[in-house]
XYZ file of C-alpha atoms in Angstrom:
488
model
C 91.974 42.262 2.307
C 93.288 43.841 5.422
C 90.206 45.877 5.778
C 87.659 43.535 4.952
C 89.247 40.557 6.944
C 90.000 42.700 10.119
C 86.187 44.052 10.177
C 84.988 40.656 9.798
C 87.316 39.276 12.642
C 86.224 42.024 15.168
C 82.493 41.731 14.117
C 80.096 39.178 17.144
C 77.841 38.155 13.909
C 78.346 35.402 11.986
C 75.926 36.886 9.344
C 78.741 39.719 9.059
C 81.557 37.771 9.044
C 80.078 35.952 5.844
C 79.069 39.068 4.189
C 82.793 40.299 4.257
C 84.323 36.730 3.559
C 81.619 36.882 0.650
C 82.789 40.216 -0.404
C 86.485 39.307 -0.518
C 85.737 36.043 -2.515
C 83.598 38.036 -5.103
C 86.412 40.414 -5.593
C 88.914 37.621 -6.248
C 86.699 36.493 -9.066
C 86.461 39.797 -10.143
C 90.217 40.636 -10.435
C 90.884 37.643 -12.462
C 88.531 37.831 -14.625
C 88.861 41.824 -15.251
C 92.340 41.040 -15.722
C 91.770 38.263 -18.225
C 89.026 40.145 -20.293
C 91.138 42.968 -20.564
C 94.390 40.762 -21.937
C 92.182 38.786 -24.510
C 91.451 41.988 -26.135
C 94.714 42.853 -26.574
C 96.011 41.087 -30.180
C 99.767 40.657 -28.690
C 97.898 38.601 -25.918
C 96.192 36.672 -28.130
C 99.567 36.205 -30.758
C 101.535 35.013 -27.923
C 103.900 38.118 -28.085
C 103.021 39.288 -25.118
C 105.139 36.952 -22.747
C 108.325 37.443 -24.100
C 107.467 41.400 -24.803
C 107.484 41.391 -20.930
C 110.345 39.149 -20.441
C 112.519 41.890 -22.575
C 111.248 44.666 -20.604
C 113.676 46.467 -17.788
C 111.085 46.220 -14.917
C 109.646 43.494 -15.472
C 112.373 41.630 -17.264
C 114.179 38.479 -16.686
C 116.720 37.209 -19.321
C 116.572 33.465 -18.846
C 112.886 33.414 -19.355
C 113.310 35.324 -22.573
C 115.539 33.156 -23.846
C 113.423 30.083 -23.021
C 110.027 31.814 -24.272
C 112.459 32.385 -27.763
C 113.732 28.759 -27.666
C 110.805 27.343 -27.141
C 107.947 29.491 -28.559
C 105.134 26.992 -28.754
C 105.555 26.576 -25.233
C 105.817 30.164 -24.457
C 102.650 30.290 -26.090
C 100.678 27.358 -24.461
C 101.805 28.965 -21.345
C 100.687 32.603 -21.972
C 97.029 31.226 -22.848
C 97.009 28.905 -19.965
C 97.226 31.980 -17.645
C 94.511 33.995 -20.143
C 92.171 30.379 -19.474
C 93.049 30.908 -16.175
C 92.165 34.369 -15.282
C 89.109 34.660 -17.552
C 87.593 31.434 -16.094
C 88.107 31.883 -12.483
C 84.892 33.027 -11.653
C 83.391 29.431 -12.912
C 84.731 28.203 -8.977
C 81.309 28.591 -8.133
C 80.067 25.996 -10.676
C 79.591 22.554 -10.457
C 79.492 22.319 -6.701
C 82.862 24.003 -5.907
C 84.860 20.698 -6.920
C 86.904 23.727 -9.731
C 87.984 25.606 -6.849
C 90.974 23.392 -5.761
C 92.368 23.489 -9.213
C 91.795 26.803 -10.263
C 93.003 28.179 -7.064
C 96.193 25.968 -7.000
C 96.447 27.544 -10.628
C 96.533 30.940 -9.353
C 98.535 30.139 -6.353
C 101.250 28.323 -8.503
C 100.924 32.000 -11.249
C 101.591 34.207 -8.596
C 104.550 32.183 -7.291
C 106.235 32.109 -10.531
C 105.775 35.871 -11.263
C 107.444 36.542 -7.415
C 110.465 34.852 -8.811
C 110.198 36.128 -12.821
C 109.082 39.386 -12.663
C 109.815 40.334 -8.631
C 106.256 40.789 -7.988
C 106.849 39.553 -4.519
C 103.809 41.648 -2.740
C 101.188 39.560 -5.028
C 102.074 36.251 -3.885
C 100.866 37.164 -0.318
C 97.981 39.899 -1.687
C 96.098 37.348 -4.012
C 96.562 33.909 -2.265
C 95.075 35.887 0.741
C 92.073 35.962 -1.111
C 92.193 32.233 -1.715
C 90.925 30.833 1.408
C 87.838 32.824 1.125
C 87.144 31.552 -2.495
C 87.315 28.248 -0.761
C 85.013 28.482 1.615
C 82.473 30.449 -0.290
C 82.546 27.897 -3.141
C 81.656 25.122 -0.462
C 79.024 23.496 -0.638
C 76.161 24.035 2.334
C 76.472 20.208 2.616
C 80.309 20.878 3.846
C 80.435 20.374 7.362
C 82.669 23.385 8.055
C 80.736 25.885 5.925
C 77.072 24.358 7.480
C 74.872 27.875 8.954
C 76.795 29.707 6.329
C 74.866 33.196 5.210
C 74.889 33.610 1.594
C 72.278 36.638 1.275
C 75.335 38.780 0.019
C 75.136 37.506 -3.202
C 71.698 38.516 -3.466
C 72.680 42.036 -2.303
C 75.570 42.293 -4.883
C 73.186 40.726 -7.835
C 70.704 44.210 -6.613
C 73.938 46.199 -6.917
C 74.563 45.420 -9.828
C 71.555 45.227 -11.181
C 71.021 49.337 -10.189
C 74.514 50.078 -11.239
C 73.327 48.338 -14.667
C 70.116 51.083 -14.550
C 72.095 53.794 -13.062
C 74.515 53.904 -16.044
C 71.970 53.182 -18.786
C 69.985 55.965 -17.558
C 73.341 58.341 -17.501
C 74.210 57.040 -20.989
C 70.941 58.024 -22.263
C 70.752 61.210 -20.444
C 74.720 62.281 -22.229
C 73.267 61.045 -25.606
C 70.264 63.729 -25.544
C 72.831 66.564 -24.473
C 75.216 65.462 -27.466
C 72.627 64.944 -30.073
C 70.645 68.348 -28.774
C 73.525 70.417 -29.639
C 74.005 74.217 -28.804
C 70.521 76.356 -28.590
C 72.466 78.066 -31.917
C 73.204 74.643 -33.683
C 71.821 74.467 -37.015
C 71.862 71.048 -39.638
C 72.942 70.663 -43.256
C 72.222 67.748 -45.450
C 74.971 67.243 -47.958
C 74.895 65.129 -51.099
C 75.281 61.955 -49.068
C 72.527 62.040 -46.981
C 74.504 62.771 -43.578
C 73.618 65.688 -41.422
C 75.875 67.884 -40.317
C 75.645 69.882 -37.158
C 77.320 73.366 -37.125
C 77.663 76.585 -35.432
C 78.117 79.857 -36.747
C 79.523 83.540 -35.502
C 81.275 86.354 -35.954
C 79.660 88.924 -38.055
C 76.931 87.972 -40.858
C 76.677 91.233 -42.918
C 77.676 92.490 -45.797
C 81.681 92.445 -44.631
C 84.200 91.148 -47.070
C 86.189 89.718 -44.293
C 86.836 86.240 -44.234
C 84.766 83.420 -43.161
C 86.926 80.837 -40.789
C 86.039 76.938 -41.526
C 87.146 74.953 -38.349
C 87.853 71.005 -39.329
C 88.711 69.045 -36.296
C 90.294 65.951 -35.754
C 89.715 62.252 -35.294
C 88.385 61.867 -32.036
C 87.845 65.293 -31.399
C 85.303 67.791 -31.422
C 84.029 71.249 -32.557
C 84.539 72.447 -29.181
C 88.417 72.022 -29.189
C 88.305 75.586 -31.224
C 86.684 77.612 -28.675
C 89.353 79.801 -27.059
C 90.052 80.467 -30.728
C 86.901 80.610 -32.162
C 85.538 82.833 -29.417
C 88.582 85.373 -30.059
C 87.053 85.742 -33.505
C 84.038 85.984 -33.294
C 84.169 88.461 -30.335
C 87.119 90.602 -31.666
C 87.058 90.690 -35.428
C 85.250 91.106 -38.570
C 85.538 87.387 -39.403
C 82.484 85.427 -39.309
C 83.077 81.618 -38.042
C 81.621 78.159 -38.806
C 82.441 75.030 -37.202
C 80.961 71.915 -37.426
C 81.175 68.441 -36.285
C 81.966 65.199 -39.197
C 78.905 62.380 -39.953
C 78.964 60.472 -36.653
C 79.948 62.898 -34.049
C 77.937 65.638 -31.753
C 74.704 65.978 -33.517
C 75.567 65.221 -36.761
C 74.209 62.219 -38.552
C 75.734 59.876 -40.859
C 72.748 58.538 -43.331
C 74.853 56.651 -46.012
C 75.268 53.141 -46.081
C 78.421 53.223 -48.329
C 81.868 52.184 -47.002
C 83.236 55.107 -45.601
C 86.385 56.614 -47.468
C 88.194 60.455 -46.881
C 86.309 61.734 -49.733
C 82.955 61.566 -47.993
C 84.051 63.827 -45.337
C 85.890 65.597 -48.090
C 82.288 66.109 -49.723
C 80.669 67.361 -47.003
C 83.064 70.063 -46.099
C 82.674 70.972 -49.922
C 79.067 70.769 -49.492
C 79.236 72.924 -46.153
C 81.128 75.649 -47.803
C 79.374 76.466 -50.619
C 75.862 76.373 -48.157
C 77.177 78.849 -45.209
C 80.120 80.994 -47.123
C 78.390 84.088 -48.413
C 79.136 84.368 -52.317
C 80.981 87.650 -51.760
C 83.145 86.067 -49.076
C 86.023 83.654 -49.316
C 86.685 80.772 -46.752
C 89.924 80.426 -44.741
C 89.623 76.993 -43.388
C 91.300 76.284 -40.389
C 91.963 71.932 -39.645
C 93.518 70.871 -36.770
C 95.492 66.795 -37.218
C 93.494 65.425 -39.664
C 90.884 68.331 -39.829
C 94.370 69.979 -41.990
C 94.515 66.806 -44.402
C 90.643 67.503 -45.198
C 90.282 71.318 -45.563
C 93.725 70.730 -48.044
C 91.542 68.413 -50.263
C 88.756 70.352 -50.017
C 90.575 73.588 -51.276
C 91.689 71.399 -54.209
C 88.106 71.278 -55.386
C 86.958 74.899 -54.707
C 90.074 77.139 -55.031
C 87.987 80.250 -56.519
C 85.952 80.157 -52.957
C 89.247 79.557 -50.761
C 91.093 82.566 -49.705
C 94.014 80.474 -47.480
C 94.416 77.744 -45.288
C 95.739 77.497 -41.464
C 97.035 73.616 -40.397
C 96.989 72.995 -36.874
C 99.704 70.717 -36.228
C 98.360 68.845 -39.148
C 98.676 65.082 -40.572
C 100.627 64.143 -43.933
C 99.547 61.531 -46.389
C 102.767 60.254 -46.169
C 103.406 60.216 -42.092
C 102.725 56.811 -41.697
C 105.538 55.729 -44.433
C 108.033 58.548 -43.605
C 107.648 58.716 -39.551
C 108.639 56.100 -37.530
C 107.446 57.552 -34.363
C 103.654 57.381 -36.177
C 103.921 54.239 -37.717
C 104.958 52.361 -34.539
C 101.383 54.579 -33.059
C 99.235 53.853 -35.229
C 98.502 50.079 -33.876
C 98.076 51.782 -30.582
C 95.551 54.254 -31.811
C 93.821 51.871 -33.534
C 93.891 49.350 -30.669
C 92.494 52.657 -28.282
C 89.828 53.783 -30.259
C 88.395 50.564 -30.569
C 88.383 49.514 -26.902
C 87.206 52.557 -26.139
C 83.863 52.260 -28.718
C 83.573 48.530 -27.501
C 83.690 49.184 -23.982
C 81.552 53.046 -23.978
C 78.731 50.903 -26.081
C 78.236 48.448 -23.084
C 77.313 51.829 -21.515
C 80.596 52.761 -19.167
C 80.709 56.127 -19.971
C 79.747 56.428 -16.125
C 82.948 55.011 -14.889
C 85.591 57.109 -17.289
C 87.418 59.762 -15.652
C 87.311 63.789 -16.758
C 90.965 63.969 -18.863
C 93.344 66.400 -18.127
C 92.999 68.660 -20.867
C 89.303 69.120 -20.988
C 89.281 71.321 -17.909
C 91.465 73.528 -19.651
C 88.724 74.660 -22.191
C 86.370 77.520 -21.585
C 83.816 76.156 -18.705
C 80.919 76.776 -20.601
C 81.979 74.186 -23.030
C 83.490 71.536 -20.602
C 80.565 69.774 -19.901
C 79.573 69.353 -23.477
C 82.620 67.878 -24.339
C 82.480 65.340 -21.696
C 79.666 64.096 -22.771
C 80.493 63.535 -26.309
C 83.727 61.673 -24.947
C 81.841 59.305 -22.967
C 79.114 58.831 -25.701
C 80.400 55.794 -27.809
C 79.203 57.091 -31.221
C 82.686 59.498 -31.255
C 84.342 56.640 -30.340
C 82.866 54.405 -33.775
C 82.922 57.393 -35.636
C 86.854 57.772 -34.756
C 87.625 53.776 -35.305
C 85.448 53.922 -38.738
C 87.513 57.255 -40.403
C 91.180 55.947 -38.886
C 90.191 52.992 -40.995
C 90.180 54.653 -44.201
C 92.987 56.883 -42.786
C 95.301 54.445 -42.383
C 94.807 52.564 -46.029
C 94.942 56.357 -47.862
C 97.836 56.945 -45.798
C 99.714 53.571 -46.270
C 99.034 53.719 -49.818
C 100.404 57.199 -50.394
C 102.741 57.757 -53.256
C 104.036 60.735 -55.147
C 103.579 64.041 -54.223
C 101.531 66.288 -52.864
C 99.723 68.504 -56.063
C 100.346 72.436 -55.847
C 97.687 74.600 -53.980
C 97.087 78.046 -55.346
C 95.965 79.899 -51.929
C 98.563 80.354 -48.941
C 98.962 78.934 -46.105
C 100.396 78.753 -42.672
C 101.335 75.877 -40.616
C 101.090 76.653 -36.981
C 103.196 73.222 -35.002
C 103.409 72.549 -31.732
C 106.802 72.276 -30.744
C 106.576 69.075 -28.600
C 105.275 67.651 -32.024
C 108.408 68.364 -34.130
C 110.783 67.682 -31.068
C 109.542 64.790 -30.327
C 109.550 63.196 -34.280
C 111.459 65.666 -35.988
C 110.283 64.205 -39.455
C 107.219 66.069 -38.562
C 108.762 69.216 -39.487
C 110.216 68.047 -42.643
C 106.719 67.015 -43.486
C 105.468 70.219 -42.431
C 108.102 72.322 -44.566
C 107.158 69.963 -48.302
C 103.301 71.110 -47.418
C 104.083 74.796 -46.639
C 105.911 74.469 -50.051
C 103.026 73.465 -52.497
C 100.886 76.212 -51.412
C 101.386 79.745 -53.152
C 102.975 81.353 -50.532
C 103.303 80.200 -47.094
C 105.830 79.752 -43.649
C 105.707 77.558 -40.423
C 105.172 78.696 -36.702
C 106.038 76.969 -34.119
C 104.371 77.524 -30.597
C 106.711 77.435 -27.629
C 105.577 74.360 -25.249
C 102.395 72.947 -27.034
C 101.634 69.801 -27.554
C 99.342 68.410 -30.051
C 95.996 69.155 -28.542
C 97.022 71.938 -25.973
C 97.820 73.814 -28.770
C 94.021 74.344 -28.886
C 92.884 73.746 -25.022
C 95.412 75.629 -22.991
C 94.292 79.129 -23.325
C 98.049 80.243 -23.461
C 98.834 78.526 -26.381
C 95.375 78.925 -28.229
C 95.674 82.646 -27.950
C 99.149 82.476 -29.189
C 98.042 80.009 -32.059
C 95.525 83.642 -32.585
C 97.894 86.104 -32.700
C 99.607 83.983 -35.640
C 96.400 83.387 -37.624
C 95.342 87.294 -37.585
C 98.819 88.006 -38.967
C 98.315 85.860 -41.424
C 95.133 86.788 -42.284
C 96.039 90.268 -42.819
C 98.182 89.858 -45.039
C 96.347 86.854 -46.769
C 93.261 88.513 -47.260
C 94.761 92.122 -47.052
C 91.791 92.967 -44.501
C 93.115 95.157 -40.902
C 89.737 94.160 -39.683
C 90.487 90.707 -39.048
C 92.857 91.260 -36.576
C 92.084 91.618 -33.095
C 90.847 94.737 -31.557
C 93.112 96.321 -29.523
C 92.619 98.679 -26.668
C 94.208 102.244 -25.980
C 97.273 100.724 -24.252
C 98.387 98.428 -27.406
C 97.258 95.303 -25.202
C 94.858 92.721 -26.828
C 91.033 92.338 -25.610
């Protein structure tokens, strides 16, 4: 406001002065409305929870409005979808002549008064009403004496901003789809019994080695590429070959069916996968990260002469939704994230979300990759289709888990079981069905660092070649070590 109002005021051309007052009434329509949009999709917005969810809060908080809003919650209601009406519809000041503006900005005006007293968000009811004036005289008409000579040419010039931001971010959507569906130059596709195609990648040594292949199942949401400082310390620095592979719907593989998806389609595949790229003389160790560790513990249900052990990363439960709080109360969140996340990445906005955190923390080689399978929205519908049938096989657990003849190991993160210490219950019953079997706990992980941050990946390493070697009895699995007793 300051900017735009102070450039206009020190500008000599009227034809500049409108193009910032038209600027600063085009952004006022666009706040409200982004803010509106982005409340509708929210359910508790549309419920009328929201209100008095903000009422209760400590910053936001004020008691004698929550006790109104629980008084009178019809009213509460009305309210909170008078202000939704409100934002989403400002932008229609500019119909019918500008005879909405007066209401819709008193409206505003009157919304931002009553949150300076409510919530103490004095600062927006002198930012926004700022704002107002210019939304007045741009939604004049060119009849209105005061607003006669008035240049409206900026709208033009935003509608051909638009229009090549519209391009520029089709054309970048398109251009991350080809890189995700291309795959690496070493990529290779199966077709398993359901018609989907799965993408994988294989390593590690392919002779006639009775060391153990390593089957990497990620999670929901994430990709192949979340293995690599682990997968690359195998393959480089063992005997163990390595296969990992991305689920019907993400990367470049392909989900054919037509079928409502269930678990036991992915459970399928990875069956499928197995018995195609696991040598007959070798056994599998599969290795599932979250819910990659729920699948590859199915799977081994199904082939147990072909599975030699099994390595959870910080995996999920059947029963964590029932028996966790802390992932209960997350789940609506999850679900409420992927979802956005597909809606919003389909209307091709992959250009405007940001690199996270974590992904600079894999190998660079890969980083790119990644990126653009986050920004691509078939991960994202992928994701919101399998926590679907997650969350009904979950919520519909009962009994307990069957016995599992190979061993296992259960590496946690140890923000995981601080955080929700159920988790570590849960993790004990699993390690307890298997044959033999412990839990490790890495110092400082969370649940994906655990696999990004090199530090904890190559600690999450040193566990699973222990393991391994005395799983599979084989020294060679272990990684090479040089003359000083330091690892490669």
């Amino acid at each position: 406001m300051q900017t735009a109002t102070g450039l206009a005021r020190l500008s000599n051309s009227p034809q500049t002065k409108d193009a910032f007052l038209w600027y600063v009434g085009m952004q006022a329509s666009l706040s409200y409305a982004a803010s509106g949009w982005v409340k509708l999709i929210g359910e508790k917005w549309r419920d009328g929870s929201a209100l008095p969810g903000v009422m209760r809060t400590r910053t936001y908080g004020f008691e004698s409005a929550y006790r109104l809003t629980q008084r009178y919650p019809r009213t509460a209601k009305y309210l909170q979808h008078s202000v939704l009406a409100m934002e989403c519809l400002f932008p229609v000041v500019y119909l019918a002549g500008g005879k909405l503006a007066r209401p819709m900005i008193a409206a505003a005006g009157s919304f931002h008064v009553a949150n300076g007293f409510v919530m103490g968000l004095g600062r927006f009811m002198t930012a926004f009403p700022a704002m107002h004036p210019m939304v007045a005289y741009t939604t004049a008409p060119k009849t209105h004496p005061l607003v006669a000579g008035r240049d409206d040419r900026a709208v033009k010039a935003a509608g051909l901003f638009l229009a090549g931001g519209i391009a520029v971010a089709a054309a970048v959507a398109a251009q991350r789809r080809a890189v995700v569906l291309e795959g690496w130059p070493t990529s290779r596709k199966f077709v398993t019994r359901h018609g989907n195609e799965l993408m994988y990648e294989t390593g590690g040594r392919d002779d006639e080695t009775n060391a153990p292949v390593l089957v990497f199942c990620a999670g929901l949401t994430s990709t192949s590429e979340h293995f690599a400082w682990i997968t690359e310390r195998f393959v480089n620095d063992s005997d163990s070959a390595v296969v990992a592979y991305a689920r019907a719907g993400y990367a470049g593989s392909l989900r054919r069916t037509s079928a409502p998806f269930v678990l036991d389609e992915s459970v399928d595949d990875l069956e499928d996968l197995i018995r195609a790229t696991v040598p007959a003389h070798r056994k599998a160790v599969l290795v599932g990260h979250s819910l990659g560790g729920e699948l590859i513990r199915r799977v081994s249900a199904r082939i147990p002469d072909r599975v030699a052990g099994l390595v959870y990363l910080d995996p999920s439960h059947p029963a964590e939704l029932q028996r966790s709080e802390r992932q209960s109360d997350g789940a609506k969140d999850l679900n409420d994230n992927i979802t956005h996340a597909a809606r919003y990445l389909s209307l091709g906005t992959g250009i405007l979300m940001s690199r996270p955190a974590w992904l600079d923390r894999l190998p660079a080689n890969y980083r790119d990759k990644v990126f653009a399978q986050y920004t691509d929205a078939r991960l994202w519908k992928a994701g919101k289709r399998e926590w679907a049938a997650v969350e009904k096989d979950f919520r519909s657990f009962d009994g307990d888990l069957p016995q599992v003849a190979a061993p296992a190991l259960i590496i946690a993160a140890q923000q995981t079981v601080d955080q929700d210490p159920e988790q570590l219950l849960m993790y004990n019953e699993l390690v307890r069905v298997h044959q033999s079997g412990e839990v490790k706990v890495v110092d400082g992980a969370d649940h994906d660092s655990l696999l990004t941050n090199a530090l904890y990946a190559h600690k999450t390493v040193q566990h699973m070649t222990d393991f391994l070697k005395h799983a599979t009895g084989d020294a060679h699995s272990e990684p090479a070590l040089d003359g000083r007793g330091a690892q490669r």
